PDB file of C-alpha atoms in Angstrom:
ATOM      1  CA  UNK I 130       4.979 -15.872  -2.567  1.00 86.00           C
ATOM      2  CA  UNK I 131       1.631 -14.373  -3.168  1.00 92.00           C
ATOM      3  CA  UNK I 132       0.138 -13.478  -6.126  1.00 95.00           C
ATOM      4  CA  UNK I 133      -3.630 -11.009  -6.970  1.00 98.00           C
ATOM      5  CA  UNK I 134      -4.996 -11.002  -9.735  1.00 98.00           C
ATOM      6  CA  UNK I 135      -7.166  -7.504 -10.121  1.00 98.00           C
ATOM      7  CA  UNK I 136     -10.218  -7.221 -12.583  1.00 98.00           C
ATOM      8  CA  UNK I 137     -11.682  -4.654 -14.486  1.00 98.00           C
ATOM      9  CA  UNK I 138      -8.414  -2.425 -15.183  1.00 98.00           C
ATOM     10  CA  UNK I 139     -11.012   0.192 -16.049  1.00 98.00           C
ATOM     11  CA  UNK I 140     -14.700   0.617 -14.899  1.00 98.00           C
ATOM     12  CA  UNK I 141     -16.758   3.708 -15.658  1.00 98.00           C
ATOM     13  CA  UNK I 142     -20.488   3.657 -13.812  1.00 98.00           C
ATOM     14  CA  UNK I 143     -22.300   6.710 -14.093  1.00 98.00           C
ATOM     15  CA  UNK I 144     -23.724   8.373 -11.158  1.00 98.00           C
ATOM     16  CA  UNK I 145     -26.190   7.010  -8.538  1.00 98.00           C
ATOM     17  CA  UNK I 146     -24.890   3.594  -9.493  1.00 98.00           C
ATOM     18  CA  UNK I 147     -23.104   0.915  -8.640  1.00 98.00           C
ATOM     19  CA  UNK I 148     -19.483  -0.051  -8.916  1.00 98.00           C
ATOM     20  CA  UNK I 149     -18.460  -3.850  -8.392  1.00 98.00           C
ATOM     21  CA  UNK I 150     -14.475  -4.948  -8.464  1.00 98.00           C
ATOM     22  CA  UNK I 151     -12.610  -8.729  -8.185  1.00 98.00           C
ATOM     23  CA  UNK I 152      -9.586  -9.441  -7.262  1.00 98.00           C
ATOM     24  CA  UNK I 153      -8.211 -13.187  -6.536  1.00 98.00           C
ATOM     25  CA  UNK I 154      -5.382 -14.760  -4.248  1.00 97.00           C
ATOM     26  CA  UNK I 155      -3.419 -17.239  -4.959  1.00 96.00           C
ATOM     27  CA  UNK I 156      -1.445 -17.774  -0.865  1.00 94.00           C
ATOM     28  CA  UNK I 157      -3.656 -19.709   1.691  1.00 92.00           C
ATOM     29  CA  UNK I 158      -1.803 -18.533   4.257  1.00 91.00           C
ATOM     30  CA  UNK I 159      -2.814 -14.795   3.049  1.00 93.00           C
ATOM     31  CA  UNK I 160      -5.160 -14.232   5.767  1.00 92.00           C
ATOM     32  CA  UNK I 161      -6.005  -9.501   5.561  1.00 93.00           C
ATOM     33  CA  UNK I 162      -7.395  -8.024   2.542  1.00 96.00           C
ATOM     34  CA  UNK I 163      -7.750  -4.423   2.644  1.00 96.00           C
ATOM     35  CA  UNK I 164      -9.332  -1.667  -0.149  1.00 98.00           C
ATOM     36  CA  UNK I 165      -6.667   1.145  -0.681  1.00 98.00           C
ATOM     37  CA  UNK I 166      -8.318   3.941  -2.548  1.00 98.00           C
ATOM     38  CA  UNK I 167      -5.712   6.199  -4.301  1.00 98.00           C
ATOM     39  CA  UNK I 168      -5.922   9.523  -5.892  1.00 96.00           C
ATOM     40  CA  UNK I 169      -3.576  10.872  -8.637  1.00 93.00           C
ATOM     41  CA  UNK I 170       0.017  11.851  -7.089  1.00 91.00           C
ATOM     42  CA  UNK I 171      -1.796  10.826  -3.156  1.00 95.00           C
ATOM     43  CA  UNK I 172      -0.859   8.183  -0.569  1.00 97.00           C
ATOM     44  CA  UNK I 173      -3.086   4.925  -0.661  1.00 97.00           C
ATOM     45  CA  UNK I 174      -6.211   5.736   1.851  1.00 96.00           C
ATOM     46  CA  UNK I 175      -7.701   1.890   3.412  1.00 96.00           C
ATOM     47  CA  UNK I 176     -11.415   2.279   3.093  1.00 97.00           C
ATOM     48  CA  UNK I 177     -12.435  -0.915   4.579  1.00 97.00           C
ATOM     49  CA  UNK I 178     -10.829  -4.235   5.120  1.00 95.00           C
ATOM     50  CA  UNK I 179     -11.599  -7.953   6.466  1.00 94.00           C
ATOM     51  CA  UNK I 180     -10.303 -11.067   7.114  1.00 90.00           C
ATOM     52  CA  UNK I 181      -9.866 -14.026   6.905  1.00 85.00           C
ATOM     53  CA  UNK I 182     -12.413 -15.962  10.196  1.00 84.00           C
ATOM     54  CA  UNK I 183     -15.368 -12.655   8.396  1.00 83.00           C
ATOM     55  CA  UNK I 184     -17.257 -13.279   4.941  1.00 90.00           C
ATOM     56  CA  UNK I 185     -18.900  -9.638   4.740  1.00 95.00           C
ATOM     57  CA  UNK I 186     -18.043  -6.420   6.297  1.00 94.00           C
ATOM     58  CA  UNK I 187     -20.448  -3.098   5.210  1.00 96.00           C
ATOM     59  CA  UNK I 188     -18.984   0.523   6.238  1.00 95.00           C
ATOM     60  CA  UNK I 189     -22.144   2.600   4.714  1.00 96.00           C
ATOM     61  CA  UNK I 190     -22.260   2.730   1.029  1.00 97.00           C
ATOM     62  CA  UNK I 191     -18.695  -0.222   1.027  1.00 98.00           C
ATOM     63  CA  UNK I 192     -19.214  -2.823   1.597  1.00 98.00           C
ATOM     64  CA  UNK I 193     -15.983  -6.395   0.618  1.00 98.00           C
ATOM     65  CA  UNK I 194     -17.101  -9.788   0.946  1.00 97.00           C
ATOM     66  CA  UNK I 195     -14.627 -12.428   0.445  1.00 96.00           C
ATOM     67  CA  UNK I 196     -15.338 -16.249   0.093  1.00 95.00           C
ATOM     68  CA  UNK I 197     -11.839 -18.118   1.213  1.00 93.00           C
ATOM     69  CA  UNK I 198     -12.556 -22.000  -0.370  1.00 93.00           C
ATOM     70  CA  UNK I 199     -12.642 -19.885  -4.038  1.00 95.00           C
ATOM     71  CA  UNK I 200      -9.867 -17.253  -2.488  1.00 95.00           C
ATOM     72  CA  UNK I 201     -11.823 -14.451  -4.120  1.00 95.00           C
ATOM     73  CA  UNK I 202     -13.120 -11.108  -2.653  1.00 97.00           C
ATOM     74  CA  UNK I 203     -14.912  -7.764  -4.233  1.00 98.00           C
ATOM     75  CA  UNK I 204     -15.619  -4.711  -3.208  1.00 98.00           C
ATOM     76  CA  UNK I 205     -18.986  -2.914  -3.842  1.00 98.00           C
ATOM     77  CA  UNK I 206     -19.683   0.754  -3.983  1.00 98.00           C
ATOM     78  CA  UNK I 207     -23.178   1.744  -3.866  1.00 98.00           C
ATOM     79  CA  UNK I 208     -25.274   4.834  -4.522  1.00 98.00           C
ATOM     80  CA  UNK I 209     -21.291   5.930  -6.838  1.00 98.00           C
ATOM     81  CA  UNK I 210     -20.494   9.876  -6.035  1.00 97.00           C
ATOM     82  CA  UNK I 211     -17.840  12.041  -8.602  1.00 96.00           C
ATOM     83  CA  UNK I 212     -15.723  12.079  -5.690  1.00 96.00           C
ATOM     84  CA  UNK I 213     -15.454   7.906  -5.477  1.00 98.00           C
ATOM     85  CA  UNK I 214     -13.720   8.362  -9.331  1.00 98.00           C
ATOM     86  CA  UNK I 215      -9.605   7.119  -8.449  1.00 98.00           C
ATOM     87  CA  UNK I 216      -7.926   4.014  -8.530  1.00 98.00           C
ATOM     88  CA  UNK I 217      -8.492   1.238  -6.292  1.00 98.00           C
ATOM     89  CA  UNK I 218      -6.375  -0.856  -5.070  1.00 98.00           C
ATOM     90  CA  UNK I 219      -6.964  -4.735  -3.465  1.00 98.00           C
ATOM     91  CA  UNK I 220      -4.400  -6.382  -1.380  1.00 97.00           C
ATOM     92  CA  UNK I 221      -3.679  -9.358   0.801  1.00 96.00           C
ATOM     93  CA  UNK I 222      -1.433 -10.459   3.408  1.00 93.00           C
ATOM     94  CA  UNK I 223      -0.149 -11.945   6.070  1.00 88.00           C
ATOM     95  CA  UNK I 224      -1.133 -10.668   9.479  1.00 74.00           C
ATOM     96  CA  UNK I 225       0.320 -12.171  12.342  1.00 62.00           C
ATOM     97  CA  UNK I 226       2.986 -12.098  14.853  1.00 57.00           C
ATOM     98  CA  UNK I 227       5.121 -10.115  11.771  1.00 65.00           C
ATOM     99  CA  UNK I 228       5.499  -7.731   9.665  1.00 77.00           C
ATOM    100  CA  UNK I 229       4.760  -9.028   5.868  1.00 87.00           C
ATOM    101  CA  UNK I 230       4.132  -6.948   2.677  1.00 94.00           C
ATOM    102  CA  UNK I 231       0.744  -6.356   1.116  1.00 95.00           C
ATOM    103  CA  UNK I 232       1.007  -7.584  -2.133  1.00 96.00           C
ATOM    104  CA  UNK I 233      -0.778  -5.204  -4.253  1.00 98.00           C
ATOM    105  CA  UNK I 234      -3.242  -6.080  -7.257  1.00 98.00           C
ATOM    106  CA  UNK I 235      -2.606  -3.950 -10.659  1.00 98.00           C
ATOM    107  CA  UNK I 236      -5.479  -1.771  -9.414  1.00 98.00           C
ATOM    108  CA  UNK I 237      -9.248  -0.636 -10.880  1.00 98.00           C
ATOM    109  CA  UNK I 238      -9.172   2.834 -12.676  1.00 98.00           C
ATOM    110  CA  UNK I 239     -12.644   3.246 -11.373  1.00 98.00           C
ATOM    111  CA  UNK I 240     -14.487   6.406 -13.321  1.00 98.00           C
ATOM    112  CA  UNK I 241     -17.881   8.187 -12.376  1.00 97.00           C
ATOM    113  CA  UNK I 242     -19.895   9.728 -15.633  1.00 95.00           C
ATOM    114  CA  UNK I 243     -22.249  12.416 -14.203  1.00 90.00           C
TER     115      UNK I 243
ATOM    116  CA  UNK L  17      -4.326  13.362  13.783  1.00 76.00           C
ATOM    117  CA  UNK L  18      -0.658  12.814  13.999  1.00 86.00           C
ATOM    118  CA  UNK L  19       0.363  10.397  10.577  1.00 95.00           C
ATOM    119  CA  UNK L  20       3.348   9.530   8.447  1.00 97.00           C
ATOM    120  CA  UNK L  21       6.205  12.152   7.729  1.00 98.00           C
ATOM    121  CA  UNK L  22       8.163  10.931   5.366  1.00 98.00           C
ATOM    122  CA  UNK L  23      11.867  13.677   4.027  1.00 98.00           C
ATOM    123  CA  UNK L  24      12.200  14.417   1.537  1.00 98.00           C
ATOM    124  CA  UNK L  25       8.786  14.736  -0.961  1.00 98.00           C
ATOM    125  CA  UNK L  26      10.778  15.789  -3.451  1.00 98.00           C
ATOM    126  CA  UNK L  27      14.207  14.632  -4.835  1.00 98.00           C
ATOM    127  CA  UNK L  28      16.303  14.808  -7.899  1.00 98.00           C
ATOM    128  CA  UNK L  29      19.578  12.588  -8.615  1.00 98.00           C
ATOM    129  CA  UNK L  30      22.014  11.636 -11.467  1.00 98.00           C
ATOM    130  CA  UNK L  31      22.734   7.836 -11.994  1.00 98.00           C
ATOM    131  CA  UNK L  32      25.382   6.113  -9.966  1.00 97.00           C
ATOM    132  CA  UNK L  33      24.264   8.841  -7.285  1.00 98.00           C
ATOM    133  CA  UNK L  34      23.127   8.200  -4.422  1.00 98.00           C
ATOM    134  CA  UNK L  35      19.868   8.648  -1.816  1.00 98.00           C
ATOM    135  CA  UNK L  36      18.557   8.876   1.744  1.00 98.00           C
ATOM    136  CA  UNK L  37      14.902   8.437   2.203  1.00 98.00           C
ATOM    137  CA  UNK L  38      13.695   9.031   5.250  1.00 98.00           C
ATOM    138  CA  UNK L  39       9.717   7.659   7.573  1.00 98.00           C
ATOM    139  CA  UNK L  40       8.796   9.034  10.788  1.00 98.00           C
ATOM    140  CA  UNK L  41       5.618   6.426  11.644  1.00 97.00           C
ATOM    141  CA  UNK L  42       2.419   7.537  13.224  1.00 96.00           C
ATOM    142  CA  UNK L  43       3.758   7.931  17.753  1.00 94.00           C
ATOM    143  CA  UNK L  44       3.184   4.520  18.810  1.00 92.00           C
ATOM    144  CA  UNK L  45       3.672   2.668  15.486  1.00 93.00           C
ATOM    145  CA  UNK L  46       6.027   0.189  15.532  1.00 91.00           C
ATOM    146  CA  UNK L  47       6.077  -1.273  12.371  1.00 93.00           C
ATOM    147  CA  UNK L  48       6.944   0.270   9.166  1.00 96.00           C
ATOM    148  CA  UNK L  49       7.007  -0.923   5.895  1.00 97.00           C
ATOM    149  CA  UNK L  50       8.566   0.591   2.107  1.00 98.00           C
ATOM    150  CA  UNK L  51       6.989   0.606  -0.771  1.00 98.00           C
ATOM    151  CA  UNK L  52       7.702   1.610  -4.144  1.00 98.00           C
ATOM    152  CA  UNK L  53       5.086   2.720  -6.983  1.00 98.00           C
ATOM    153  CA  UNK L  54       6.422   3.148 -10.107  1.00 96.00           C
ATOM    154  CA  UNK L  55       4.293   5.331 -12.985  1.00 94.00           C
ATOM    155  CA  UNK L  56       0.817   4.181 -13.581  1.00 94.00           C
ATOM    156  CA  UNK L  57       1.760   0.981 -11.473  1.00 96.00           C
ATOM    157  CA  UNK L  58       0.837  -0.798  -7.781  1.00 97.00           C
ATOM    158  CA  UNK L  59       2.794  -0.303  -4.844  1.00 98.00           C
ATOM    159  CA  UNK L  60       6.316  -3.372  -4.515  1.00 97.00           C
ATOM    160  CA  UNK L  61       6.622  -3.981  -1.132  1.00 97.00           C
ATOM    161  CA  UNK L  62       9.853  -3.858  -0.157  1.00 97.00           C
ATOM    162  CA  UNK L  63      11.085  -3.990   2.954  1.00 97.00           C
ATOM    163  CA  UNK L  64       9.763  -3.919   6.244  1.00 95.00           C
ATOM    164  CA  UNK L  65      11.098  -3.680   9.727  1.00 95.00           C
ATOM    165  CA  UNK L  66       9.018  -5.123  13.698  1.00 92.00           C
ATOM    166  CA  UNK L  67      11.028  -3.301  16.815  1.00 90.00           C
ATOM    167  CA  UNK L  68      14.672  -2.169  14.835  1.00 90.00           C
ATOM    168  CA  UNK L  69      14.583  -6.396  12.979  1.00 92.00           C
ATOM    169  CA  UNK L  70      13.763  -6.800   9.932  1.00 92.00           C
ATOM    170  CA  UNK L  71      10.967  -8.453   9.831  1.00 90.00           C
ATOM    171  CA  UNK L  72       9.974  -9.466   5.928  1.00 90.00           C
ATOM    172  CA  UNK L  73      11.713  -8.758   2.925  1.00 92.00           C
ATOM    173  CA  UNK L  74      10.223  -8.165  -1.085  1.00 93.00           C
ATOM    174  CA  UNK L  75      11.583  -7.171  -4.108  1.00 91.00           C
ATOM    175  CA  UNK L  76      14.076  -4.713  -2.807  1.00 95.00           C
ATOM    176  CA  UNK L  77      17.659  -4.601  -4.775  1.00 96.00           C
ATOM    177  CA  UNK L  78      20.877  -5.018  -3.475  1.00 96.00           C
ATOM    178  CA  UNK L  79      22.069  -2.227  -4.155  1.00 97.00           C
ATOM    179  CA  UNK L  80      19.209  -0.790  -1.570  1.00 97.00           C
ATOM    180  CA  UNK L  81      19.450  -0.904   2.749  1.00 97.00           C
ATOM    181  CA  UNK L  82      17.368  -0.087   5.628  1.00 97.00           C
ATOM    182  CA  UNK L  83      16.929   0.525   8.999  1.00 97.00           C
ATOM    183  CA  UNK L  84      14.970   1.385  11.561  1.00 96.00           C
ATOM    184  CA  UNK L  85      16.318   3.412  14.573  1.00 96.00           C
ATOM    185  CA  UNK L  86      15.952   3.005  18.060  1.00 95.00           C
ATOM    186  CA  UNK L  87      13.252   5.899  17.882  1.00 94.00           C
ATOM    187  CA  UNK L  88      11.220   3.893  15.391  1.00 95.00           C
ATOM    188  CA  UNK L  89      11.946   5.748  12.344  1.00 96.00           C
ATOM    189  CA  UNK L  90      13.226   4.414   9.612  1.00 97.00           C
ATOM    190  CA  UNK L  91      15.531   5.246   6.477  1.00 98.00           C
ATOM    191  CA  UNK L  92      15.808   3.236   3.228  1.00 98.00           C
ATOM    192  CA  UNK L  93      19.507   3.849   1.655  1.00 98.00           C
ATOM    193  CA  UNK L  94      19.233   3.745  -2.413  1.00 98.00           C
ATOM    194  CA  UNK L  95      22.708   3.531  -4.070  1.00 97.00           C
ATOM    195  CA  UNK L  96      24.319   3.068  -7.701  1.00 98.00           C
ATOM    196  CA  UNK L  97      20.950   5.048  -8.252  1.00 98.00           C
ATOM    197  CA  UNK L  98      19.639   3.545 -11.807  1.00 97.00           C
ATOM    198  CA  UNK L  99      16.498   5.459 -13.565  1.00 97.00           C
ATOM    199  CA  UNK L 100      14.630   2.006 -13.446  1.00 96.00           C
ATOM    200  CA  UNK L 101      14.362   4.105  -9.125  1.00 98.00           C
ATOM    201  CA  UNK L 102      12.399   7.112 -10.370  1.00 98.00           C
ATOM    202  CA  UNK L 103       9.034   5.780  -8.388  1.00 98.00           C
ATOM    203  CA  UNK L 104       6.994   7.057  -5.455  1.00 98.00           C
ATOM    204  CA  UNK L 105       8.480   5.507  -2.481  1.00 98.00           C
ATOM    205  CA  UNK L 106       5.684   5.056   0.583  1.00 98.00           C
ATOM    206  CA  UNK L 107       6.510   4.540   3.816  1.00 98.00           C
ATOM    207  CA  UNK L 108       3.259   2.601   6.131  1.00 97.00           C
ATOM    208  CA  UNK L 109       3.610   2.103   9.570  1.00 96.00           C
ATOM    209  CA  UNK L 110       1.420   0.073  11.840  1.00 93.00           C
ATOM    210  CA  UNK L 111       0.576  -0.940  15.723  1.00 90.00           C
ATOM    211  CA  UNK L 112       1.551  -4.400  16.026  1.00 79.00           C
ATOM    212  CA  UNK L 113      -1.710  -5.445  17.614  1.00 81.00           C
ATOM    213  CA  UNK L 114      -3.545  -3.781  15.069  1.00 86.00           C
ATOM    214  CA  UNK L 115      -3.782  -4.978  11.226  1.00 87.00           C
ATOM    215  CA  UNK L 116      -4.152  -1.277   8.697  1.00 91.00           C
ATOM    216  CA  UNK L 117      -1.075  -0.076   7.411  1.00 94.00           C
ATOM    217  CA  UNK L 118      -0.975   3.762   7.323  1.00 95.00           C
ATOM    218  CA  UNK L 119       1.030   5.226   4.634  1.00 97.00           C
ATOM    219  CA  UNK L 120       2.703   8.381   4.494  1.00 98.00           C
ATOM    220  CA  UNK L 121       2.515  11.296   1.885  1.00 97.00           C
ATOM    221  CA  UNK L 122       5.323   9.650  -0.375  1.00 98.00           C
ATOM    222  CA  UNK L 123       8.712  10.512  -1.432  1.00 98.00           C
ATOM    223  CA  UNK L 124       9.098  11.705  -5.502  1.00 98.00           C
ATOM    224  CA  UNK L 125      12.437   9.938  -6.719  1.00 98.00           C
ATOM    225  CA  UNK L 126      13.574  10.930  -9.644  1.00 98.00           C
ATOM    226  CA  UNK L 127      17.095  10.063 -11.472  1.00 98.00           C
ATOM    227  CA  UNK L 128      18.187  11.760 -14.205  1.00 97.00           C
TER     228      UNK L 128
END
């Protein structure tokens, strides 16, 4: 099955600086890569996703890059703000034609220092 | 906008008891997923349904079963509960033509 590794487990950055979280996956058939933000005790919320036919996607301060050959993808958050503090999970799945579940990374606890 | 509804939101059970968790997907979503998230852990995929048929199976224990009904809501049945079953259980729904899974607020299960 799929295995997703995520680094770092904890990331502390100064407010206004950028944060980068990296993930690798093992299953070359995976073609859908979402990122979720989860606050303590709350539901995971999608912040951005990318499909394997795209190398990069951006939404305001958030961007995701994908390298299919190396099987890794990264989340970039620029101009970080206190409300960005949360746990971020990357995930991977095969999409299309079925309801494959997401395989998540272990999560990154992002701390924005004021 | 309507979201995924889960009930109950909190549940306390004794060891060896049974529990039933319910999930009502977003209207017009035909695919439902169940995830289990232990304290400080990532969500673990349990099982999914598409058009009332089981679609994918993850790390769901044999003590658990689930189904999706004609109105697309889903129920997760958990028997012979163990202390280790204490976790947040999330349901997520998706529309077949799209890929985004939308998570419900979760059911917090505590097994004593």
